């Protein structure tokens, strides 16, 4: 007789126990769950053909976990444990955060599912590990990323990934570390500039309030001698906001940011 010692299955799917019997036929086959006989119905499909006996369990639920046995008439018996595994689901997702330089930032997630879990954190597409100013904590149903003394270059998209044998889920949040502040009068022009280092730099782009800026007569972009610059021509009140320069290469990306405030100009006239 051949019978698997254990069978792992994903919640909501079907699983099949198979028992191959050798010896003198005919055989009488009985399937048991937790020592109680099973019969064919919508939940359990029992088939015996030649030397192969099978039990199919439809649409797994947690209640189906237990010990299943195949018993043949010659008293040969084999048993195994069926484990129903639930994929991870987030019960708490990451929140976007706007902070000032030097702050300590905590990004936390919580989840349910069948352990064990594999938990990873990413900054953009690069995995983060504990070290330096980054600290990752994991427990049975939650994980958090703690970043100490953040600076403007820490502004990025952060992702928590949780996986088990049944599936994988991710949740993300944007961390924006406010950089320098620029105050400009209505109608004046302003130039924002960032020094970019790295080999090679593939692309440089500018964002306003996390929306990419296109180069045009209003926003003039340049990248010369490792300096990325954005000129805002004749600023208006609508140009106030958070500006970010993003430099990307094959090895990753980095950011610098500045908050721009456009101040209106008022004139007063005295009449007599």
PDB file of C-alpha atoms in Angstrom:
ATOM      1  CA  UNK A   1       0.000   0.000   0.000  1.00  0.00           C
ATOM      2  CA  UNK A   2       1.226   3.536  -0.823  1.00  0.00           C
ATOM      3  CA  UNK A   3      -0.161   6.631   0.890  1.00  0.00           C
ATOM      4  CA  UNK A   4       1.265  10.187   1.347  1.00  0.00           C
ATOM      5  CA  UNK A   5       2.246  10.959   4.925  1.00  0.00           C
ATOM      6  CA  UNK A   6       0.947  14.496   4.665  1.00  0.00           C
ATOM      7  CA  UNK A   7      -0.784  16.786   2.215  1.00  0.00           C
ATOM      8  CA  UNK A   8      -0.742  20.593   2.199  1.00  0.00           C
ATOM      9  CA  UNK A   9      -3.438  22.414   0.312  1.00  0.00           C
ATOM     10  CA  UNK A  10      -4.578  25.993  -0.281  1.00  0.00           C
ATOM     11  CA  UNK A  11      -7.898  27.194   1.098  1.00  0.00           C
ATOM     12  CA  UNK A  12     -10.676  27.144  -1.494  1.00  0.00           C
ATOM     13  CA  UNK A  13      -9.049  24.523  -3.748  1.00  0.00           C
ATOM     14  CA  UNK A  14      -9.511  20.749  -3.983  1.00  0.00           C
ATOM     15  CA  UNK A  15      -7.031  18.146  -2.760  1.00  0.00           C
ATOM     16  CA  UNK A  16      -6.793  14.436  -3.436  1.00  0.00           C
ATOM     17  CA  UNK A  17      -5.551  11.658  -1.180  1.00  0.00           C
ATOM     18  CA  UNK A  18      -4.518   8.594  -3.191  1.00  0.00           C
ATOM     19  CA  UNK A  19      -3.839   5.102  -1.857  1.00  0.00           C
ATOM     20  CA  UNK A  20      -2.272   2.395  -4.041  1.00  0.00           C
ATOM     21  CA  UNK A  21      -3.019  -1.117  -2.761  1.00  0.00           C
ATOM     22  CA  UNK A  22      -1.143  -4.274  -3.633  1.00  0.00           C
ATOM     23  CA  UNK A  23      -2.246  -7.819  -2.769  1.00  0.00           C
ATOM     24  CA  UNK A  24      -5.101 -10.174  -3.485  1.00  0.00           C
ATOM     25  CA  UNK A  25      -8.229  -8.489  -4.813  1.00  0.00           C
ATOM     26  CA  UNK A  26     -11.014  -7.630  -4.268  1.00  0.00           C
ATOM     27  CA  UNK A  27     -10.460  -4.955  -1.641  1.00  0.00           C
ATOM     28  CA  UNK A  28     -12.954  -3.120   0.478  1.00  0.00           C
ATOM     29  CA  UNK A  29     -11.788   0.438   1.039  1.00  0.00           C
ATOM     30  CA  UNK A  30     -13.023   2.730   3.792  1.00  0.00           C
ATOM     31  CA  UNK A  31     -11.946   6.346   4.290  1.00  0.00           C
ATOM     32  CA  UNK A  32     -11.939   7.850   7.779  1.00  0.00           C
ATOM     33  CA  UNK A  33     -11.592  11.402   9.044  1.00  0.00           C
ATOM     34  CA  UNK A  34     -10.549  11.653  12.689  1.00  0.00           C
ATOM     35  CA  UNK A  35     -11.535   7.947  13.066  1.00  0.00           C
ATOM     36  CA  UNK A  36     -15.044   8.517  11.643  1.00  0.00           C
ATOM     37  CA  UNK A  37     -16.124   6.909   8.322  1.00  0.00           C
ATOM     38  CA  UNK A  38     -16.746   9.165   5.305  1.00  0.00           C
ATOM     39  CA  UNK A  39     -19.281   8.710   2.514  1.00  0.00           C
ATOM     40  CA  UNK A  40     -19.395  10.228  -0.961  1.00  0.00           C
ATOM     41  CA  UNK A  41     -21.304  13.530  -1.112  1.00  0.00           C
ATOM     42  CA  UNK A  42     -20.810  17.078  -2.343  1.00  0.00           C
ATOM     43  CA  UNK A  43     -17.881  17.532   0.049  1.00  0.00           C
ATOM     44  CA  UNK A  44     -16.134  14.177  -0.352  1.00  0.00           C
ATOM     45  CA  UNK A  45     -15.721  12.200  -3.567  1.00  0.00           C
ATOM     46  CA  UNK A  46     -14.602   8.610  -2.937  1.00  0.00           C
ATOM     47  CA  UNK A  47     -13.408   6.470  -5.857  1.00  0.00           C
ATOM     48  CA  UNK A  48     -11.950   2.937  -5.858  1.00  0.00           C
ATOM     49  CA  UNK A  49     -10.717   1.525  -9.164  1.00  0.00           C
ATOM     50  CA  UNK A  50      -8.476  -1.540  -9.530  1.00  0.00           C
ATOM     51  CA  UNK A  51      -5.594  -0.987  -7.090  1.00  0.00           C
ATOM     52  CA  UNK A  52      -6.084   2.759  -6.671  1.00  0.00           C
ATOM     53  CA  UNK A  53      -8.297   4.313  -4.006  1.00  0.00           C
ATOM     54  CA  UNK A  54      -8.745   8.087  -3.849  1.00  0.00           C
ATOM     55  CA  UNK A  55     -10.459  10.682  -1.682  1.00  0.00           C
ATOM     56  CA  UNK A  56     -11.104  14.142  -3.120  1.00  0.00           C
ATOM     57  CA  UNK A  57     -12.020  16.932  -0.696  1.00  0.00           C
ATOM     58  CA  UNK A  58     -13.795  19.847  -2.387  1.00  0.00           C
ATOM     59  CA  UNK A  59     -13.314  23.528  -1.497  1.00  0.00           C
ATOM     60  CA  UNK A  60     -11.049  23.321   1.523  1.00  0.00           C
ATOM     61  CA  UNK A  61     -11.913  25.193   4.666  1.00  0.00           C
ATOM     62  CA  UNK A  62     -10.106  25.378   7.970  1.00  0.00           C
ATOM     63  CA  UNK A  63     -12.676  22.925   9.357  1.00  0.00           C
ATOM     64  CA  UNK A  64     -11.300  20.238   7.014  1.00  0.00           C
ATOM     65  CA  UNK A  65      -7.995  20.014   8.866  1.00  0.00           C
ATOM     66  CA  UNK A  66      -7.596  16.604  10.477  1.00  0.00           C
ATOM     67  CA  UNK A  67      -6.246  13.071  10.226  1.00  0.00           C
ATOM     68  CA  UNK A  68      -7.418  11.063   7.218  1.00  0.00           C
ATOM     69  CA  UNK A  69      -7.078   7.282   6.987  1.00  0.00           C
ATOM     70  CA  UNK A  70      -7.500   4.731   4.234  1.00  0.00           C
ATOM     71  CA  UNK A  71      -8.482   1.283   5.564  1.00  0.00           C
ATOM     72  CA  UNK A  72      -8.569  -1.817   3.326  1.00  0.00           C
ATOM     73  CA  UNK A  73     -10.200  -5.194   4.015  1.00  0.00           C
ATOM     74  CA  UNK A  74      -6.875  -6.944   4.634  1.00  0.00           C
ATOM     75  CA  UNK A  75      -6.352  -4.634   7.606  1.00  0.00           C
ATOM     76  CA  UNK A  76      -3.576  -2.719   5.905  1.00  0.00           C
ATOM     77  CA  UNK A  77      -3.907   0.864   7.052  1.00  0.00           C
ATOM     78  CA  UNK A  78      -2.208   4.132   6.254  1.00  0.00           C
ATOM     79  CA  UNK A  79      -2.916   7.634   7.543  1.00  0.00           C
ATOM     80  CA  UNK A  80      -1.817  11.205   7.070  1.00  0.00           C
ATOM     81  CA  UNK A  81      -2.575  14.750   8.133  1.00  0.00           C
ATOM     82  CA  UNK A  82      -4.215  17.257   5.801  1.00  0.00           C
ATOM     83  CA  UNK A  83      -3.180  20.894   6.365  1.00  0.00           C
ATOM     84  CA  UNK A  84      -5.294  23.698   4.907  1.00  0.00           C
ATOM     85  CA  UNK A  85      -3.118  26.752   4.302  1.00  0.00           C
ATOM     86  CA  UNK A  86      -4.573  30.255   4.098  1.00  0.00           C
ATOM     87  CA  UNK A  87      -2.710  32.926   2.064  1.00  0.00           C
ATOM     88  CA  UNK A  88      -1.666  36.098   3.917  1.00  0.00           C
ATOM     89  CA  UNK A  89      -4.115  39.011   4.090  1.00  0.00           C
ATOM     90  CA  UNK A  90      -3.253  42.469   5.430  1.00  0.00           C
ATOM     91  CA  UNK A  91      -5.317  43.680   8.392  1.00  0.00           C
ATOM     92  CA  UNK A  92      -3.211  46.856   8.688  1.00  0.00           C
ATOM     93  CA  UNK A  93      -1.535  48.536   5.711  1.00  0.00           C
ATOM     94  CA  UNK A  94       1.148  51.209   5.533  1.00  0.00           C
ATOM     95  CA  UNK A  95       0.256  54.908   5.736  1.00  0.00           C
ATOM     96  CA  UNK A  96       1.808  57.704   3.652  1.00  0.00           C
ATOM     97  CA  UNK A  97       3.856  60.033   5.838  1.00  0.00           C
ATOM     98  CA  UNK A  98       5.167  63.599   5.500  1.00  0.00           C
ATOM     99  CA  UNK A  99       7.906  64.341   8.044  1.00  0.00           C
ATOM    100  CA  UNK A 100      10.701  66.814   8.680  1.00  0.00           C
ATOM    101  CA  UNK A 101      14.416  65.911   8.435  1.00  0.00           C
ATOM    102  CA  UNK A 102      15.811  64.244  11.561  1.00  0.00           C
ATOM    103  CA  UNK A 103      12.553  62.507  12.458  1.00  0.00           C
ATOM    104  CA  UNK A 104      12.137  58.825  13.359  1.00  0.00           C
ATOM    105  CA  UNK A 105       9.631  57.137  11.041  1.00  0.00           C
ATOM    106  CA  UNK A 106       7.751  53.896  11.798  1.00  0.00           C
ATOM    107  CA  UNK A 107       5.929  52.020   9.017  1.00  0.00           C
ATOM    108  CA  UNK A 108       3.822  49.127  10.336  1.00  0.00           C
ATOM    109  CA  UNK A 109       1.766  46.326   8.799  1.00  0.00           C
ATOM    110  CA  UNK A 110      -0.306  43.496  10.305  1.00  0.00           C
ATOM    111  CA  UNK A 111      -1.625  40.352   8.625  1.00  0.00           C
ATOM    112  CA  UNK A 112      -3.368  37.002   9.012  1.00  0.00           C
ATOM    113  CA  UNK A 113      -2.831  33.651   7.312  1.00  0.00           C
ATOM    114  CA  UNK A 114      -1.064  30.356   7.885  1.00  0.00           C
ATOM    115  CA  UNK A 115       2.512  30.602   9.185  1.00  0.00           C
ATOM    116  CA  UNK A 116       5.384  30.425   8.602  1.00  0.00           C
ATOM    117  CA  UNK A 117       5.693  33.754   6.778  1.00  0.00           C
ATOM    118  CA  UNK A 118       8.529  35.266   4.781  1.00  0.00           C
ATOM    119  CA  UNK A 119       8.555  39.039   5.343  1.00  0.00           C
ATOM    120  CA  UNK A 120      10.578  41.490   3.255  1.00  0.00           C
ATOM    121  CA  UNK A 121      10.780  45.290   3.108  1.00  0.00           C
ATOM    122  CA  UNK A 122      11.745  47.331   0.054  1.00  0.00           C
ATOM    123  CA  UNK A 123      12.716  50.914  -0.715  1.00  0.00           C
ATOM    124  CA  UNK A 124      11.535  51.309  -4.295  1.00  0.00           C
ATOM    125  CA  UNK A 125      12.782  47.983  -5.791  1.00  0.00           C
ATOM    126  CA  UNK A 126      15.723  47.476  -3.421  1.00  0.00           C
ATOM    127  CA  UNK A 127      15.349  45.199  -0.392  1.00  0.00           C
ATOM    128  CA  UNK A 128      16.017  46.745   3.029  1.00  0.00           C
ATOM    129  CA  UNK A 129      17.791  44.892   5.844  1.00  0.00           C
ATOM    130  CA  UNK A 130      18.407  45.848   9.452  1.00  0.00           C
ATOM    131  CA  UNK A 131      21.520  47.976   9.770  1.00  0.00           C
ATOM    132  CA  UNK A 132      22.633  51.579  10.026  1.00  0.00           C
ATOM    133  CA  UNK A 133      19.574  53.712  10.620  1.00  0.00           C
ATOM    134  CA  UNK A 134      17.104  51.015   9.445  1.00  0.00           C
ATOM    135  CA  UNK A 135      15.542  48.522  11.873  1.00  0.00           C
ATOM    136  CA  UNK A 136      13.071  45.772  10.943  1.00  0.00           C
ATOM    137  CA  UNK A 137      11.000  43.873  13.503  1.00  0.00           C
ATOM    138  CA  UNK A 138       8.902  40.794  12.732  1.00  0.00           C
ATOM    139  CA  UNK A 139       6.514  38.751  14.849  1.00  0.00           C
ATOM    140  CA  UNK A 140       3.744  36.198  14.274  1.00  0.00           C
ATOM    141  CA  UNK A 141       1.216  38.614  12.768  1.00  0.00           C
ATOM    142  CA  UNK A 142       2.893  41.994  12.194  1.00  0.00           C
ATOM    143  CA  UNK A 143       6.068  43.725  11.097  1.00  0.00           C
ATOM    144  CA  UNK A 144       7.394  47.269  11.162  1.00  0.00           C
ATOM    145  CA  UNK A 145      10.199  49.241   9.584  1.00  0.00           C
ATOM    146  CA  UNK A 146      11.811  51.950  11.694  1.00  0.00           C
ATOM    147  CA  UNK A 147      13.962  54.638  10.060  1.00  0.00           C
ATOM    148  CA  UNK A 148      16.048  56.897  12.279  1.00  0.00           C
ATOM    149  CA  UNK A 149      17.201  60.470  11.539  1.00  0.00           C
ATOM    150  CA  UNK A 150      15.655  60.571   8.089  1.00  0.00           C
ATOM    151  CA  UNK A 151      16.816  63.054   5.473  1.00  0.00           C
ATOM    152  CA  UNK A 152      15.358  64.293   2.225  1.00  0.00           C
ATOM    153  CA  UNK A 153      17.067  61.528   0.239  1.00  0.00           C
ATOM    154  CA  UNK A 154      15.035  58.976   2.247  1.00  0.00           C
ATOM    155  CA  UNK A 155      11.882  60.170   0.474  1.00  0.00           C
ATOM    156  CA  UNK A 156      10.680  57.163  -1.533  1.00  0.00           C
ATOM    157  CA  UNK A 157       8.068  54.456  -1.935  1.00  0.00           C
ATOM    158  CA  UNK A 158       8.355  51.768   0.795  1.00  0.00           C
ATOM    159  CA  UNK A 159       6.814  48.289   0.461  1.00  0.00           C
ATOM    160  CA  UNK A 160       6.133  45.422   2.864  1.00  0.00           C
ATOM    161  CA  UNK A 161       5.892  41.954   1.283  1.00  0.00           C
ATOM    162  CA  UNK A 162       4.431  38.972   3.166  1.00  0.00           C
ATOM    163  CA  UNK A 163       4.466  35.454   1.690  1.00  0.00           C
ATOM    164  CA  UNK A 164       3.742  31.878   2.689  1.00  0.00           C
ATOM    165  CA  UNK A 165       3.235  28.606   0.793  1.00  0.00           C
ATOM    166  CA  UNK A 166      -0.277  29.700  -0.215  1.00  0.00           C
ATOM    167  CA  UNK A 167       0.435  33.146  -1.672  1.00  0.00           C
ATOM    168  CA  UNK A 168       2.074  36.586  -1.469  1.00  0.00           C
ATOM    169  CA  UNK A 169       0.747  40.097  -0.800  1.00  0.00           C
ATOM    170  CA  UNK A 170       2.295  43.577  -0.718  1.00  0.00           C
ATOM    171  CA  UNK A 171       1.322  46.998   0.578  1.00  0.00           C
ATOM    172  CA  UNK A 172       3.136  50.293  -0.023  1.00  0.00           C
ATOM    173  CA  UNK A 173       3.341  53.873   1.227  1.00  0.00           C
ATOM    174  CA  UNK A 174       5.149  57.046   0.210  1.00  0.00           C
ATOM    175  CA  UNK A 175       7.509  58.673   2.705  1.00  0.00           C
ATOM    176  CA  UNK A 176       8.157  62.337   1.988  1.00  0.00           C
ATOM    177  CA  UNK A 177      10.873  64.062   4.009  1.00  0.00           C
ATOM    178  CA  UNK A 178      10.409  67.786   3.598  1.00  0.00           C
ATOM    179  CA  UNK A 179      13.598  69.482   2.511  1.00  0.00           C
ATOM    180  CA  UNK A 180      14.560  73.110   2.288  1.00  0.00           C
ATOM    181  CA  UNK A 181      11.906  75.810   2.058  1.00  0.00           C
ATOM    182  CA  UNK A 182      11.847  78.421  -0.684  1.00  0.00           C
ATOM    183  CA  UNK A 183       9.819  81.619  -0.392  1.00  0.00           C
ATOM    184  CA  UNK A 184       9.321  83.538  -3.614  1.00  0.00           C
ATOM    185  CA  UNK A 185       7.174  86.478  -4.615  1.00  0.00           C
ATOM    186  CA  UNK A 186       4.389  86.194  -7.123  1.00  0.00           C
ATOM    187  CA  UNK A 187       5.749  86.874 -10.628  1.00  0.00           C
ATOM    188  CA  UNK A 188       9.383  86.048  -9.792  1.00  0.00           C
ATOM    189  CA  UNK A 189      11.238  83.085 -11.273  1.00  0.00           C
ATOM    190  CA  UNK A 190      12.882  80.378  -9.153  1.00  0.00           C
ATOM    191  CA  UNK A 191      15.594  77.790  -9.826  1.00  0.00           C
ATOM    192  CA  UNK A 192      15.772  74.545  -7.816  1.00  0.00           C
ATOM    193  CA  UNK A 193      18.980  72.526  -8.142  1.00  0.00           C
ATOM    194  CA  UNK A 194      20.335  69.167  -6.894  1.00  0.00           C
ATOM    195  CA  UNK A 195      23.843  67.730  -7.151  1.00  0.00           C
ATOM    196  CA  UNK A 196      23.689  64.186  -8.564  1.00  0.00           C
ATOM    197  CA  UNK A 197      26.472  61.621  -8.125  1.00  0.00           C
ATOM    198  CA  UNK A 198      26.697  58.022  -9.304  1.00  0.00           C
ATOM    199  CA  UNK A 199      27.793  56.008 -12.311  1.00  0.00           C
ATOM    200  CA  UNK A 200      25.987  56.034 -14.584  1.00  0.00           C
ATOM    201  CA  UNK A 201      22.915  58.197 -14.038  1.00  0.00           C
ATOM    202  CA  UNK A 202      20.206  56.953 -16.385  1.00  0.00           C
ATOM    203  CA  UNK A 203      17.472  59.500 -15.825  1.00  0.00           C
ATOM    204  CA  UNK A 204      16.499  62.554 -13.817  1.00  0.00           C
ATOM    205  CA  UNK A 205      12.917  63.679 -13.320  1.00  0.00           C
ATOM    206  CA  UNK A 206      11.121  66.311 -11.270  1.00  0.00           C
ATOM    207  CA  UNK A 207       7.869  65.863  -9.372  1.00  0.00           C
ATOM    208  CA  UNK A 208       5.450  68.385  -7.917  1.00  0.00           C
ATOM    209  CA  UNK A 209       3.299  66.937  -5.142  1.00  0.00           C
ATOM    210  CA  UNK A 210       4.287  63.434  -6.406  1.00  0.00           C
ATOM    211  CA  UNK A 211       3.166  64.194  -9.996  1.00  0.00           C
ATOM    212  CA  UNK A 212       5.859  64.240 -12.692  1.00  0.00           C
ATOM    213  CA  UNK A 213       6.560  67.615 -14.303  1.00  0.00           C
ATOM    214  CA  UNK A 214       6.940  67.910 -18.062  1.00  0.00           C
ATOM    215  CA  UNK A 215       9.543  70.305 -19.427  1.00  0.00           C
ATOM    216  CA  UNK A 216       7.854  73.274 -21.111  1.00  0.00           C
ATOM    217  CA  UNK A 217       7.844  77.068 -21.134  1.00  0.00           C
ATOM    218  CA  UNK A 218       6.664  77.107 -17.528  1.00  0.00           C
ATOM    219  CA  UNK A 219       9.053  74.471 -16.166  1.00  0.00           C
ATOM    220  CA  UNK A 220      12.526  74.429 -17.729  1.00  0.00           C
ATOM    221  CA  UNK A 221      14.615  71.386 -16.836  1.00  0.00           C
ATOM    222  CA  UNK A 222      18.313  70.803 -17.369  1.00  0.00           C
ATOM    223  CA  UNK A 223      20.999  68.353 -16.292  1.00  0.00           C
ATOM    224  CA  UNK A 224      24.564  69.627 -16.769  1.00  0.00           C
ATOM    225  CA  UNK A 225      27.829  68.732 -15.021  1.00  0.00           C
ATOM    226  CA  UNK A 226      26.014  66.445 -12.527  1.00  0.00           C
ATOM    227  CA  UNK A 227      23.625  69.234 -11.496  1.00  0.00           C
ATOM    228  CA  UNK A 228      19.896  68.774 -12.127  1.00  0.00           C
ATOM    229  CA  UNK A 229      17.953  72.014 -12.161  1.00  0.00           C
ATOM    230  CA  UNK A 230      14.340  73.084 -12.525  1.00  0.00           C
ATOM    231  CA  UNK A 231      13.439  76.675 -13.359  1.00  0.00           C
ATOM    232  CA  UNK A 232       9.914  77.800 -12.513  1.00  0.00           C
ATOM    233  CA  UNK A 233       9.179  80.795 -14.724  1.00  0.00           C
ATOM    234  CA  UNK A 234       7.085  83.652 -13.309  1.00  0.00           C
ATOM    235  CA  UNK A 235       5.782  81.869 -10.231  1.00  0.00           C
ATOM    236  CA  UNK A 236       2.136  82.095  -9.274  1.00  0.00           C
ATOM    237  CA  UNK A 237       0.301  80.976  -6.148  1.00  0.00           C
ATOM    238  CA  UNK A 238      -0.536  77.695  -7.897  1.00  0.00           C
ATOM    239  CA  UNK A 239       3.197  76.884  -8.085  1.00  0.00           C
ATOM    240  CA  UNK A 240       3.363  76.458  -4.298  1.00  0.00           C
ATOM    241  CA  UNK A 241       3.994  72.837  -3.297  1.00  0.00           C
ATOM    242  CA  UNK A 242       6.551  70.104  -2.635  1.00  0.00           C
ATOM    243  CA  UNK A 243       9.119  69.605  -5.409  1.00  0.00           C
ATOM    244  CA  UNK A 244      11.244  66.466  -5.659  1.00  0.00           C
ATOM    245  CA  UNK A 245      14.160  65.620  -7.934  1.00  0.00           C
ATOM    246  CA  UNK A 246      14.480  61.863  -8.564  1.00  0.00           C
ATOM    247  CA  UNK A 247      17.724  60.475 -10.000  1.00  0.00           C
ATOM    248  CA  UNK A 248      17.710  56.826 -11.157  1.00  0.00           C
ATOM    249  CA  UNK A 249      20.311  54.342 -12.365  1.00  0.00           C
ATOM    250  CA  UNK A 250      20.645  50.566 -12.672  1.00  0.00           C
ATOM    251  CA  UNK A 251      21.672  50.389  -9.007  1.00  0.00           C
ATOM    252  CA  UNK A 252      18.675  52.276  -7.587  1.00  0.00           C
ATOM    253  CA  UNK A 253      17.352  55.782  -7.114  1.00  0.00           C
ATOM    254  CA  UNK A 254      17.655  58.757  -4.773  1.00  0.00           C
ATOM    255  CA  UNK A 255      15.724  61.958  -4.087  1.00  0.00           C
ATOM    256  CA  UNK A 256      16.153  65.518  -2.912  1.00  0.00           C
ATOM    257  CA  UNK A 257      13.252  67.842  -2.177  1.00  0.00           C
ATOM    258  CA  UNK A 258      12.233  71.395  -1.482  1.00  0.00           C
ATOM    259  CA  UNK A 259       9.016  73.090  -0.411  1.00  0.00           C
ATOM    260  CA  UNK A 260       8.122  76.170  -2.450  1.00  0.00           C
ATOM    261  CA  UNK A 261       5.802  78.876  -1.157  1.00  0.00           C
ATOM    262  CA  UNK A 262       4.747  81.669  -3.515  1.00  0.00           C
ATOM    263  CA  UNK A 263       3.793  84.823  -1.656  1.00  0.00           C
ATOM    264  CA  UNK A 264       1.305  87.205  -3.226  1.00  0.00           C
ATOM    265  CA  UNK A 265       2.170  90.883  -3.712  1.00  0.00           C
ATOM    266  CA  UNK A 266      -0.421  93.403  -2.565  1.00  0.00           C
ATOM    267  CA  UNK A 267      -0.584  97.103  -3.397  1.00  0.00           C
ATOM    268  CA  UNK A 268      -2.550  99.765  -1.606  1.00  0.00           C
ATOM    269  CA  UNK A 269      -3.857 103.057  -3.010  1.00  0.00           C
ATOM    270  CA  UNK A 270      -5.093 105.933  -0.913  1.00  0.00           C
ATOM    271  CA  UNK A 271      -7.904 108.075  -2.197  1.00  0.00           C
ATOM    272  CA  UNK A 272      -8.879 111.446  -0.902  1.00  0.00           C
TER     273      UNK A 272
END
